[in-house]
Amino acid sequence: YATPSTGGCGGRLKAIPEDFIVEEVPAYAPSGCGEHLYLFIEKCGENTVAVAQILAEICGQPTDAVGFSGRKDVKAITRQWFSVYRAQDVYLNALEQRGLRVLKVTRHRNKLRLGHLRGNSFHIVVRGINPNYNPISIAAWLTQYGFPNYFGMQRLGVNFSNASRGQDRFFKRRFTRHSGATARFQESAYQSALFNDLLATRLTALGQLERLLPGDQALLHRNAALFEVDASILAQTQLRADNGELSPSLPLIGKAPPWAKGWQGSLERGLMVRERLEPWCDAPPNLGPPGERRAARAFPQNLRVKKYRESGENLLSFQFKLDRGVFATALMREFMRNDGLSYYGEPWPIPTICHG
């Protein structure tokens, strides 16, 4: 955890779907014309891929004609955009009979692809909380300093099942030029689990998410640009990190990510050795998932917390926005302190930090 050890509110997350409402914040507004039918759909109890398959079936198009910007939770009420290539106006009744509610229909020139969104807005209710818990100080801390940018269990799978299958693909180099969506998702889950492991290790060693070390790859939050933190610029770069302008980054291990140097670089190489991934890096550059870097922390936007009682039960209501790729459950664990997120791998030797 990043916040001070003051205990958590406890409670139950997603007790009912209405307790977890997610709405996409699109990267751009559809133009109103084009070959792609755009539908803003509210779903509950279905995963995003299943909805895409339903759309393909009803619109009479192949599954790969359907696009979406991100995968959303199953046990939640979620609202997100889908695109369908060369589809005529869809029969709304047919979708409603499948449990989907169409909120908007329009058109655009391009297919929606993963990552084509600005972020998501959330309205979350936690039930059965500790009645003596005061969320105000933690909310203020998280707004100023951010929270660990962990991937949630939705990505990793129950008992890390998605990550384990992805690990098997990495270890056996089961890559093809045209890996299917399921295979790519499993590979991504393994990358995500290793990222979580590195982040938890760094936070445990340094105690602060914003702290920079020589050799770090700093990531600018406004545009995701990376640059190496040289010892000569460490002091002024740390001031920018303290102000929330940038953060340390960690790798999503894949083909040729920008590696850190110094202590963080040693940490990354140690994980590569532990996971036996160094030989895999010799695979052809056009096979396997690409490597990239992700900020160590994220910031909630417009965070509002309300404590109240309903039907004799103590509840906390949260409203906030997050940038794309950031998991709301990673924020909620700082308040609740009762999640199941834990280290993915076995411990490995951690390099000693040079404080000089």
Short mmCIF file of C-alpha atoms in Angstrom, two decimals:
data_model
loop_
_atom_site.label_atom_id
_atom_site.label_comp_id
_atom_site.label_asym_id
_atom_site.label_seq_id
_atom_site.Cartn_x
_atom_site.Cartn_y
_atom_site.Cartn_z
CA TYR A 1 0.00 0.00 0.00
CA ALA A 2 1.03 3.61 -0.55
CA THR A 3 -1.10 5.33 2.07
CA PRO A 4 -0.26 5.49 5.78
CA SER A 5 -1.10 2.37 7.77
CA THR A 6 -4.30 3.60 9.40
CA GLY A 7 -6.41 0.52 8.77
CA GLY A 8 -9.12 0.24 6.18
CA CYS A 9 -12.86 0.58 5.86
CA GLY A 10 -13.27 -3.11 5.06
CA GLY A 11 -16.64 -3.93 3.57
CA ARG A 12 -17.88 -5.59 0.40
CA LEU A 13 -17.19 -4.43 -3.14
CA LYS A 14 -19.63 -5.32 -5.96
CA ALA A 15 -22.23 -6.73 -3.59
CA ILE A 16 -24.72 -6.00 -6.38
CA PRO A 17 -24.00 -4.80 -9.94
CA GLU A 18 -25.48 -1.37 -9.17
CA ASP A 19 -22.66 -0.83 -6.66
CA PHE A 20 -20.07 -0.65 -9.45
CA ILE A 21 -20.95 1.64 -12.35
CA VAL A 22 -18.37 2.39 -15.06
CA GLU A 23 -18.76 4.74 -18.01
CA GLU A 24 -16.20 5.26 -20.75
CA VAL A 25 -14.78 8.70 -21.42
CA PRO A 26 -14.09 8.49 -25.19
CA ALA A 27 -10.95 9.83 -26.79
CA TYR A 28 -13.02 11.58 -29.47
CA ALA A 29 -16.63 12.12 -30.47
CA PRO A 30 -17.93 10.08 -33.44
CA SER A 31 -18.34 12.20 -36.56
CA GLY A 32 -21.83 10.96 -37.38
CA CYS A 33 -20.88 9.47 -40.76
CA GLY A 34 -18.74 6.62 -42.01
CA GLU A 35 -18.72 2.85 -42.60
CA HIS A 36 -18.59 1.95 -38.91
CA LEU A 37 -21.79 1.83 -36.89
CA TYR A 38 -21.10 3.15 -33.37
CA LEU A 39 -23.26 2.02 -30.43
CA PHE A 40 -23.02 3.22 -26.83
CA ILE A 41 -24.20 0.18 -24.87
CA GLU A 42 -25.04 -0.42 -21.24
CA LYS A 43 -24.43 -3.99 -20.14
CA CYS A 44 -24.65 -5.98 -16.93
CA GLY A 45 -23.47 -9.53 -16.32
CA GLU A 46 -21.70 -9.89 -19.67
CA ASN A 47 -18.03 -9.46 -20.53
CA THR A 48 -17.01 -7.15 -23.35
CA VAL A 49 -15.94 -9.92 -25.72
CA ALA A 50 -19.30 -11.67 -25.33
CA VAL A 51 -21.10 -8.42 -26.20
CA ALA A 52 -18.90 -8.04 -29.29
CA GLN A 53 -19.91 -11.53 -30.38
CA ILE A 54 -23.59 -10.73 -29.86
CA LEU A 55 -23.23 -7.58 -31.97
CA ALA A 56 -21.50 -9.48 -34.75
CA GLU A 57 -24.27 -12.08 -34.78
CA ILE A 58 -27.14 -9.58 -34.83
CA CYS A 59 -25.47 -7.32 -37.40
CA GLY A 60 -24.54 -10.25 -39.63
CA GLN A 61 -20.83 -9.46 -39.57
CA PRO A 62 -17.70 -11.43 -38.58
CA THR A 63 -16.44 -11.00 -35.04
CA ASP A 64 -13.34 -9.09 -36.17
CA ALA A 65 -15.63 -6.42 -37.66
CA VAL A 66 -16.53 -5.36 -34.11
CA GLY A 67 -14.27 -2.95 -32.22
CA PHE A 68 -14.14 -1.69 -28.64
CA SER A 69 -11.76 0.45 -26.59
CA GLY A 70 -11.38 -1.64 -23.45
CA ARG A 71 -12.62 -4.64 -21.52
CA LYS A 72 -15.08 -3.84 -18.77
CA ASP A 73 -16.11 -5.69 -15.61
CA VAL A 74 -18.73 -8.44 -15.72
CA LYS A 75 -20.24 -7.92 -12.26
CA ALA A 76 -21.01 -4.25 -12.80
CA ILE A 77 -23.12 -1.87 -14.82
CA THR A 78 -20.87 -0.65 -17.60
CA ARG A 79 -21.41 1.78 -20.46
CA GLN A 80 -19.04 1.69 -23.40
CA TRP A 81 -18.79 2.26 -27.15
CA PHE A 82 -18.67 -0.51 -29.75
CA SER A 83 -18.13 -0.17 -33.51
CA VAL A 84 -19.36 -2.56 -36.23
CA TYR A 85 -17.88 -2.35 -39.73
CA ARG A 86 -20.34 -2.13 -42.64
CA ALA A 87 -23.34 -2.73 -40.40
CA GLN A 88 -26.70 -1.25 -41.22
CA ASP A 89 -28.78 0.35 -38.47
CA VAL A 90 -29.11 -2.38 -35.90
CA TYR A 91 -32.42 -3.71 -34.60
CA LEU A 92 -32.46 -2.29 -31.09
CA ASN A 93 -35.12 -4.74 -29.92
CA ALA A 94 -32.85 -7.64 -30.80
CA LEU A 95 -30.12 -6.25 -28.59
CA GLU A 96 -32.49 -5.49 -25.74
CA GLN A 97 -33.74 -9.06 -25.87
CA ARG A 98 -30.14 -10.12 -25.21
CA GLY A 99 -29.98 -7.92 -22.11
CA LEU A 100 -28.15 -4.99 -23.73
CA ARG A 101 -29.39 -1.40 -23.56
CA VAL A 102 -28.43 0.88 -26.44
CA LEU A 103 -28.00 4.46 -25.22
CA LYS A 104 -26.70 6.11 -28.41
CA VAL A 105 -26.30 5.19 -32.08
CA THR A 106 -24.13 7.05 -34.58
CA ARG A 107 -21.39 6.45 -37.16
CA HIS A 108 -17.70 7.11 -37.66
CA ARG A 109 -14.95 6.52 -40.21
CA ASN A 110 -12.64 4.39 -38.08
CA LYS A 111 -12.91 1.15 -36.14
CA LEU A 112 -12.63 1.39 -32.37
CA ARG A 113 -9.44 -0.26 -31.11
CA LEU A 114 -8.07 -1.10 -27.69
CA GLY A 115 -6.85 2.04 -25.95
CA HIS A 116 -9.02 4.43 -28.00
CA LEU A 117 -10.42 6.13 -24.90
CA ARG A 118 -9.43 8.93 -22.56
CA GLY A 119 -10.41 7.09 -19.39
CA ASN A 120 -13.39 5.95 -17.34
CA SER A 121 -15.68 7.50 -14.77
CA PHE A 122 -16.79 5.44 -11.77
CA HIS A 123 -19.53 5.41 -9.17
CA ILE A 124 -18.74 2.74 -6.57
CA VAL A 125 -20.48 1.77 -3.34
CA VAL A 126 -18.79 -0.27 -0.59
CA ARG A 127 -21.21 -1.92 1.85
CA GLY A 128 -20.71 -3.05 5.42
CA ILE A 129 -17.82 -0.71 6.20
CA ASN A 130 -16.25 -0.02 9.59
CA PRO A 131 -18.53 2.71 11.03
CA ASN A 132 -15.57 4.45 12.70
CA TYR A 133 -13.59 4.76 9.46
CA ASN A 134 -12.88 8.30 8.23
CA PRO A 135 -11.99 8.36 4.49
CA ILE A 136 -11.18 12.07 4.24
CA SER A 137 -7.45 11.98 5.04
CA ILE A 138 -6.80 8.98 2.78
CA ALA A 139 -8.74 10.61 -0.08
CA ALA A 140 -6.64 13.77 0.28
CA TRP A 141 -3.42 11.72 0.36
CA LEU A 142 -4.31 9.77 -2.78
CA THR A 143 -5.29 12.92 -4.66
CA GLN A 144 -1.93 14.52 -3.89
CA TYR A 145 0.47 11.56 -4.03
CA GLY A 146 -1.36 8.99 -6.15
CA PHE A 147 -1.78 5.24 -5.65
CA PRO A 148 0.11 2.16 -6.92
CA ASN A 149 -0.84 1.62 -10.55
CA TYR A 150 -1.44 -2.11 -10.10
CA PHE A 151 -3.34 -4.23 -12.58
CA GLY A 152 -6.48 -5.69 -11.01
CA MET A 153 -7.50 -9.30 -10.64
CA GLN A 154 -9.88 -8.79 -13.57
CA ARG A 155 -6.78 -8.86 -15.76
CA LEU A 156 -4.83 -11.53 -13.88
CA GLY A 157 -7.70 -13.99 -13.57
CA VAL A 158 -9.03 -16.05 -10.66
CA ASN A 159 -6.03 -17.56 -8.86
CA PHE A 160 -3.87 -15.87 -11.52
CA SER A 161 -5.28 -18.23 -14.16
CA ASN A 162 -4.91 -15.76 -17.06
CA ALA A 163 -1.37 -14.87 -16.01
CA SER A 164 -0.38 -18.53 -15.65
CA ARG A 165 -1.53 -19.34 -19.17
CA GLY A 166 0.35 -16.31 -20.46
CA GLN A 167 3.46 -17.44 -18.59
CA ASP A 168 3.23 -20.79 -20.33
CA ARG A 169 3.11 -19.08 -23.71
CA PHE A 170 6.16 -16.95 -22.86
CA PHE A 171 8.15 -19.88 -21.50
CA LYS A 172 7.40 -22.14 -24.46
CA ARG A 173 7.61 -19.26 -26.96
CA ARG A 174 4.16 -20.08 -28.26
CA PHE A 175 4.00 -16.99 -30.41
CA THR A 176 2.65 -16.67 -33.91
CA ARG A 177 2.34 -13.70 -36.20
CA HIS A 178 -1.42 -13.75 -35.74
CA SER A 179 -2.09 -14.69 -32.12
CA GLY A 180 -5.80 -14.68 -31.33
CA ALA A 181 -7.45 -12.23 -28.93
CA THR A 182 -7.52 -14.78 -26.10
CA ALA A 183 -3.81 -15.56 -26.49
CA ARG A 184 -2.92 -11.86 -26.56
CA PHE A 185 -4.99 -11.26 -23.45
CA GLN A 186 -3.20 -14.08 -21.61
CA GLU A 187 0.19 -12.74 -22.65
CA SER A 188 -0.86 -9.31 -21.39
CA ALA A 189 -2.01 -10.82 -18.09
CA TYR A 190 1.43 -12.35 -17.52
CA GLN A 191 3.11 -9.03 -18.31
CA SER A 192 0.69 -7.37 -15.88
CA ALA A 193 1.48 -9.84 -13.08
CA LEU A 194 5.22 -9.22 -13.46
CA PHE A 195 4.61 -5.46 -13.43
CA ASN A 196 2.66 -5.80 -10.17
CA ASP A 197 5.52 -7.84 -8.70
CA LEU A 198 8.10 -5.20 -9.62
CA LEU A 199 5.91 -2.37 -8.34
CA ALA A 200 5.24 -4.05 -4.98
CA THR A 201 8.96 -4.75 -4.58
CA ARG A 202 9.95 -1.16 -5.41
CA LEU A 203 7.32 0.33 -3.11
CA THR A 204 8.38 -1.96 -0.26
CA ALA A 205 12.05 -1.02 -0.75
CA LEU A 206 11.62 2.75 -1.18
CA GLY A 207 8.44 3.43 0.77
CA GLN A 208 7.36 6.18 -1.66
CA LEU A 209 5.84 5.95 -5.12
CA GLU A 210 7.16 9.33 -6.22
CA ARG A 211 10.79 8.75 -5.23
CA LEU A 212 13.23 8.67 -8.15
CA LEU A 213 16.64 7.00 -8.38
CA PRO A 214 19.47 7.54 -10.87
CA GLY A 215 18.89 5.35 -13.90
CA ASP A 216 15.10 5.38 -13.61
CA GLN A 217 12.95 5.84 -16.69
CA ALA A 218 10.66 8.75 -15.76
CA LEU A 219 7.24 8.95 -17.45
CA LEU A 220 5.47 12.24 -18.10
CA HIS A 221 1.79 11.91 -17.25
CA ARG A 222 0.58 14.40 -19.86
CA ASN A 223 1.86 12.44 -22.88
CA ALA A 224 3.54 9.22 -21.61
CA ALA A 225 6.96 10.40 -22.87
CA LEU A 226 9.95 8.68 -21.25
CA PHE A 227 13.39 9.97 -20.33
CA GLU A 228 16.27 8.63 -18.28
CA VAL A 229 16.91 10.22 -14.88
CA ASP A 230 20.59 11.04 -14.80
CA ALA A 231 22.22 11.83 -11.45
CA SER A 232 22.90 15.38 -12.68
CA ILE A 233 19.16 16.12 -13.07
CA LEU A 234 17.88 14.01 -10.18
CA ALA A 235 17.09 16.92 -7.83
CA GLN A 236 15.05 18.98 -10.30
CA THR A 237 13.34 15.87 -11.70
CA GLN A 238 12.37 14.83 -8.18
CA LEU A 239 10.67 18.20 -7.70
CA ARG A 240 8.59 17.55 -10.82
CA ALA A 241 7.67 14.11 -9.46
CA ASP A 242 6.71 15.63 -6.10
CA ASN A 243 4.35 17.96 -7.99
CA GLY A 244 2.70 15.04 -9.81
CA GLU A 245 4.02 15.97 -13.24
CA LEU A 246 5.85 12.68 -13.74
CA SER A 247 6.46 9.34 -12.05
CA PRO A 248 8.95 6.48 -12.11
CA SER A 249 8.02 3.81 -14.64
CA LEU A 250 8.29 0.02 -14.68
CA PRO A 251 8.31 -2.34 -17.64
CA LEU A 252 5.64 -4.48 -19.17
CA ILE A 253 8.21 -7.05 -20.17
CA GLY A 254 8.09 -7.86 -23.87
CA LYS A 255 10.12 -7.22 -26.99
CA ALA A 256 12.63 -4.39 -26.51
CA PRO A 257 11.14 -2.09 -23.86
CA PRO A 258 13.31 0.83 -22.74
CA TRP A 259 15.16 -0.72 -19.78
CA ALA A 260 16.06 1.25 -16.68
CA LYS A 261 19.59 1.50 -15.35
CA GLY A 262 20.96 1.67 -11.82
CA TRP A 263 19.04 -0.01 -9.01
CA GLN A 264 15.78 -0.23 -10.95
CA GLY A 265 17.61 -1.77 -13.91
CA SER A 266 19.13 -4.40 -11.60
CA LEU A 267 15.65 -5.14 -10.25
CA GLU A 268 14.29 -5.63 -13.76
CA ARG A 269 17.17 -7.87 -14.80
CA GLY A 270 16.72 -9.93 -11.65
CA LEU A 271 13.09 -10.55 -12.52
CA MET A 272 14.06 -11.54 -16.06
CA VAL A 273 16.49 -14.12 -14.66
CA ARG A 274 13.96 -15.44 -12.14
CA GLU A 275 11.32 -15.88 -14.84
CA ARG A 276 13.83 -17.32 -17.35
CA LEU A 277 12.81 -14.75 -19.94
CA GLU A 278 16.26 -13.73 -21.17
CA PRO A 279 16.43 -16.44 -23.91
CA TRP A 280 12.94 -15.46 -25.06
CA CYS A 281 14.21 -11.95 -25.82
CA ASP A 282 16.23 -13.43 -28.68
CA ALA A 283 13.03 -14.35 -30.54
CA PRO A 284 12.32 -12.53 -33.81
CA PRO A 285 11.22 -8.94 -33.15
CA ASN A 286 7.91 -9.37 -34.96
CA LEU A 287 6.79 -12.23 -32.68
CA GLY A 288 5.41 -11.92 -29.19
CA PRO A 289 3.97 -8.91 -27.37
CA PRO A 290 5.88 -5.63 -27.49
CA GLY A 291 7.50 -4.27 -24.36
CA GLU A 292 6.57 -0.88 -22.96
CA ARG A 293 6.68 1.03 -19.70
CA ARG A 294 3.87 2.05 -17.35
CA ALA A 295 3.80 4.69 -14.63
CA ALA A 296 4.32 3.39 -11.10
CA ARG A 297 1.41 5.47 -9.82
CA ALA A 298 -1.89 6.90 -10.95
CA PHE A 299 -4.04 9.78 -9.71
CA PRO A 300 -7.81 9.86 -9.14
CA GLN A 301 -9.55 12.84 -10.70
CA ASN A 302 -12.49 14.61 -9.03
CA LEU A 303 -12.49 12.10 -6.17
CA ARG A 304 -15.54 12.46 -3.96
CA VAL A 305 -16.32 10.20 -0.99
CA LYS A 306 -19.55 10.10 0.99
CA LYS A 307 -20.28 8.10 4.13
CA TYR A 308 -23.91 7.20 4.89
CA ARG A 309 -26.29 4.59 6.26
CA GLU A 310 -28.95 2.69 4.36
CA SER A 311 -31.26 -0.03 5.68
CA GLY A 312 -29.20 -0.26 8.86
CA GLU A 313 -25.91 -0.70 6.98
CA ASN A 314 -22.88 1.59 6.82
CA LEU A 315 -21.78 2.47 3.29
CA LEU A 316 -19.17 4.52 1.45
CA SER A 317 -19.92 6.02 -1.96
CA PHE A 318 -17.05 6.94 -4.30
CA GLN A 319 -17.11 9.00 -7.48
CA PHE A 320 -13.98 9.62 -9.56
CA LYS A 321 -12.36 9.44 -12.97
CA LEU A 322 -9.26 7.49 -13.98
CA ASP A 323 -7.05 7.60 -17.05
CA ARG A 324 -7.28 4.69 -19.47
CA GLY A 325 -5.60 1.51 -18.34
CA VAL A 326 -5.89 2.37 -14.63
CA PHE A 327 -7.88 -0.05 -12.47
CA ALA A 328 -10.45 1.28 -10.01
CA THR A 329 -9.85 -1.76 -7.80
CA ALA A 330 -6.24 -0.59 -7.34
CA LEU A 331 -7.59 2.65 -5.89
CA MET A 332 -10.26 0.94 -3.77
CA ARG A 333 -7.74 -1.37 -2.09
CA GLU A 334 -6.09 1.69 -0.49
CA PHE A 335 -9.38 2.37 1.28
CA MET A 336 -10.57 -1.18 1.93
CA ARG A 337 -7.32 -3.00 2.83
CA ASN A 338 -8.95 -6.41 2.38
CA ASP A 339 -8.30 -7.38 -1.23
CA GLY A 340 -6.66 -10.57 -2.48
CA LEU A 341 -3.99 -8.93 -4.63
CA SER A 342 -0.60 -10.43 -3.77
CA TYR A 343 2.79 -11.15 -5.26
CA TYR A 344 2.56 -13.24 -8.40
CA GLY A 345 6.01 -14.84 -8.31
CA GLU A 346 8.41 -16.27 -5.78
CA PRO A 347 10.82 -13.96 -3.95
CA TRP A 348 14.15 -13.26 -5.63
CA PRO A 349 17.29 -11.38 -4.53
CA ILE A 350 16.62 -7.63 -4.36
CA PRO A 351 19.61 -5.37 -5.10
CA THR A 352 20.79 -3.10 -2.32
CA ILE A 353 19.78 0.54 -2.76
CA CYS A 354 22.60 3.04 -2.97
CA HIS A 355 21.47 6.13 -1.03
CA GLY A 356 24.44 8.23 -2.03
#
